[in-house]
Short mmCIF file of N, CA and C in Angstrom, two decimals:
data_model
loop_
_atom_site.label_atom_id
_atom_site.label_comp_id
_atom_site.label_asym_id
_atom_site.label_seq_id
_atom_site.Cartn_x
_atom_site.Cartn_y
_atom_site.Cartn_z
N MET A 26 8.63 2.85 -22.40
CA MET A 26 8.83 1.55 -21.78
C MET A 26 8.54 1.66 -20.29
N SER A 27 7.81 0.72 -19.76
CA SER A 27 7.45 0.79 -18.34
C SER A 27 8.56 0.21 -17.46
N LYS A 28 8.69 0.80 -16.29
CA LYS A 28 9.68 0.33 -15.32
C LYS A 28 9.15 -0.92 -14.63
N LYS A 29 10.02 -1.84 -14.37
CA LYS A 29 9.65 -3.06 -13.66
C LYS A 29 9.96 -2.89 -12.18
N VAL A 30 9.15 -3.52 -11.36
CA VAL A 30 9.34 -3.49 -9.91
C VAL A 30 9.52 -4.93 -9.46
N SER A 31 10.62 -5.17 -8.78
CA SER A 31 10.92 -6.53 -8.34
C SER A 31 10.18 -6.87 -7.05
N LEU A 32 10.11 -8.14 -6.78
CA LEU A 32 9.53 -8.59 -5.51
C LEU A 32 10.33 -8.02 -4.34
N ASP A 33 11.64 -7.95 -4.48
CA ASP A 33 12.48 -7.38 -3.42
C ASP A 33 12.13 -5.91 -3.15
N GLU A 34 11.90 -5.14 -4.21
CA GLU A 34 11.53 -3.74 -4.03
C GLU A 34 10.17 -3.63 -3.34
N PHE A 35 9.20 -4.42 -3.81
CA PHE A 35 7.87 -4.41 -3.22
C PHE A 35 7.94 -4.78 -1.74
N ALA A 36 8.64 -5.87 -1.42
CA ALA A 36 8.75 -6.32 -0.03
C ALA A 36 9.48 -5.29 0.82
N GLY A 37 10.50 -4.66 0.27
CA GLY A 37 11.23 -3.63 1.01
C GLY A 37 10.35 -2.45 1.35
N GLU A 38 9.56 -2.00 0.38
CA GLU A 38 8.65 -0.88 0.63
C GLU A 38 7.59 -1.25 1.65
N LEU A 39 7.07 -2.46 1.55
CA LEU A 39 6.06 -2.91 2.50
C LEU A 39 6.64 -2.99 3.91
N ASN A 40 7.85 -3.51 4.03
CA ASN A 40 8.51 -3.57 5.34
C ASN A 40 8.73 -2.18 5.93
N GLU A 41 9.07 -1.21 5.07
CA GLU A 41 9.24 0.17 5.54
C GLU A 41 7.91 0.72 6.05
N GLN A 42 6.82 0.42 5.35
CA GLN A 42 5.51 0.90 5.78
C GLN A 42 5.10 0.26 7.11
N VAL A 43 5.39 -1.01 7.26
CA VAL A 43 5.07 -1.69 8.53
C VAL A 43 5.86 -1.05 9.66
N ALA A 44 7.14 -0.81 9.45
CA ALA A 44 7.98 -0.20 10.48
C ALA A 44 7.49 1.20 10.84
N GLU A 45 7.09 1.98 9.84
CA GLU A 45 6.59 3.33 10.11
C GLU A 45 5.25 3.28 10.84
N PHE A 46 4.39 2.36 10.44
CA PHE A 46 3.11 2.17 11.15
C PHE A 46 3.37 1.84 12.61
N GLU A 47 4.27 0.91 12.87
CA GLU A 47 4.57 0.51 14.24
C GLU A 47 5.13 1.69 15.04
N ARG A 48 6.05 2.43 14.44
CA ARG A 48 6.66 3.57 15.13
C ARG A 48 5.60 4.60 15.52
N ARG A 49 4.75 4.95 14.58
CA ARG A 49 3.73 5.96 14.86
C ARG A 49 2.69 5.45 15.85
N TYR A 50 2.30 4.19 15.71
CA TYR A 50 1.29 3.64 16.62
C TYR A 50 1.83 3.62 18.04
N ARG A 51 3.08 3.17 18.21
CA ARG A 51 3.66 3.15 19.56
C ARG A 51 3.78 4.56 20.15
N ALA A 52 4.08 5.53 19.31
CA ALA A 52 4.15 6.91 19.79
C ALA A 52 2.77 7.39 20.26
N ARG A 53 1.73 7.05 19.52
CA ARG A 53 0.37 7.40 19.93
C ARG A 53 0.00 6.68 21.22
N HIS A 54 0.42 5.43 21.34
CA HIS A 54 0.15 4.65 22.55
C HIS A 54 0.74 5.34 23.78
N GLU A 55 1.93 5.90 23.64
CA GLU A 55 2.58 6.59 24.76
C GLU A 55 1.71 7.73 25.30
N HIS A 56 1.03 8.41 24.40
CA HIS A 56 0.21 9.56 24.80
C HIS A 56 -1.23 9.20 25.13
N SER A 57 -1.69 8.09 24.58
CA SER A 57 -3.10 7.71 24.79
C SER A 57 -3.25 6.19 24.74
N PRO A 58 -2.77 5.49 25.79
CA PRO A 58 -2.78 4.03 25.77
C PRO A 58 -4.16 3.41 25.64
N SER A 59 -5.17 4.06 26.16
CA SER A 59 -6.52 3.47 26.04
C SER A 59 -7.05 3.56 24.61
N MET A 60 -6.62 4.56 23.86
CA MET A 60 -7.06 4.71 22.46
C MET A 60 -6.20 3.89 21.51
N TYR A 61 -4.98 3.59 21.91
CA TYR A 61 -4.03 2.86 21.06
C TYR A 61 -3.42 1.70 21.85
N PRO A 62 -4.24 0.67 22.10
CA PRO A 62 -3.73 -0.49 22.85
C PRO A 62 -2.69 -1.26 22.04
N LEU A 63 -1.84 -1.98 22.75
CA LEU A 63 -0.81 -2.78 22.08
C LEU A 63 -1.22 -4.23 21.89
N GLU A 64 -2.41 -4.58 22.37
CA GLU A 64 -2.92 -5.95 22.21
C GLU A 64 -4.42 -5.90 21.96
N PHE A 65 -4.88 -6.87 21.18
CA PHE A 65 -6.31 -7.10 20.99
C PHE A 65 -6.59 -8.57 21.25
N ASP A 66 -7.80 -8.85 21.70
CA ASP A 66 -8.20 -10.25 21.82
C ASP A 66 -8.13 -10.90 20.44
N GLU A 67 -7.90 -12.19 20.43
CA GLU A 67 -7.73 -12.91 19.17
C GLU A 67 -8.89 -12.68 18.21
N ASP A 68 -10.11 -12.62 18.72
CA ASP A 68 -11.26 -12.43 17.84
C ASP A 68 -11.34 -11.02 17.26
N ASN A 69 -10.53 -10.10 17.75
CA ASN A 69 -10.45 -8.75 17.19
C ASN A 69 -9.09 -8.45 16.55
N SER A 70 -8.27 -9.47 16.37
CA SER A 70 -6.92 -9.24 15.86
C SER A 70 -6.90 -8.73 14.43
N GLY A 71 -8.01 -8.88 13.70
CA GLY A 71 -8.09 -8.34 12.35
C GLY A 71 -8.03 -6.82 12.32
N LEU A 72 -8.24 -6.20 13.48
CA LEU A 72 -8.13 -4.74 13.54
C LEU A 72 -6.75 -4.26 13.15
N TRP A 73 -5.71 -5.04 13.44
CA TRP A 73 -4.36 -4.63 13.06
C TRP A 73 -4.28 -4.41 11.55
N PHE A 74 -4.83 -5.35 10.80
CA PHE A 74 -4.79 -5.23 9.34
C PHE A 74 -5.61 -4.02 8.89
N GLU A 75 -6.78 -3.84 9.48
CA GLU A 75 -7.61 -2.68 9.13
C GLU A 75 -6.88 -1.37 9.41
N PHE A 76 -6.26 -1.28 10.58
CA PHE A 76 -5.52 -0.06 10.93
C PHE A 76 -4.36 0.17 9.95
N PHE A 77 -3.66 -0.92 9.61
CA PHE A 77 -2.51 -0.80 8.71
C PHE A 77 -2.94 -0.37 7.32
N VAL A 78 -4.00 -0.97 6.80
CA VAL A 78 -4.50 -0.59 5.47
C VAL A 78 -4.93 0.87 5.47
N GLY A 79 -5.61 1.29 6.53
CA GLY A 79 -6.00 2.70 6.63
C GLY A 79 -4.78 3.60 6.65
N PHE A 80 -3.76 3.19 7.39
CA PHE A 80 -2.51 3.97 7.46
C PHE A 80 -1.87 4.05 6.08
N CYS A 81 -1.83 2.95 5.35
CA CYS A 81 -1.24 2.94 4.01
C CYS A 81 -2.03 3.83 3.05
N SER A 82 -3.34 3.87 3.23
CA SER A 82 -4.20 4.65 2.34
C SER A 82 -4.13 6.14 2.62
N THR A 83 -4.04 6.51 3.89
CA THR A 83 -4.14 7.93 4.24
C THR A 83 -2.87 8.51 4.87
N GLY A 84 -2.01 7.64 5.40
CA GLY A 84 -0.84 8.12 6.11
C GLY A 84 -1.14 8.52 7.54
N GLU A 85 -2.38 8.31 7.96
CA GLU A 85 -2.82 8.67 9.30
C GLU A 85 -3.24 7.44 10.08
N LEU A 86 -3.19 7.54 11.40
CA LEU A 86 -3.68 6.47 12.27
C LEU A 86 -5.08 6.79 12.73
#
């Protein structure tokens, strides 16, 4: 029998990943602000999603 995963579990895991991404990104920013900026122009704001998906896929920034 397969285990069921609730929306709450999924959302909780996603929130944890977002928090970990933010923590690691900010730490990288401290050491290399030009490589890890905290803002992008609106027309480049999709980079946040790309960076996050890459982080979720590999665990790396």
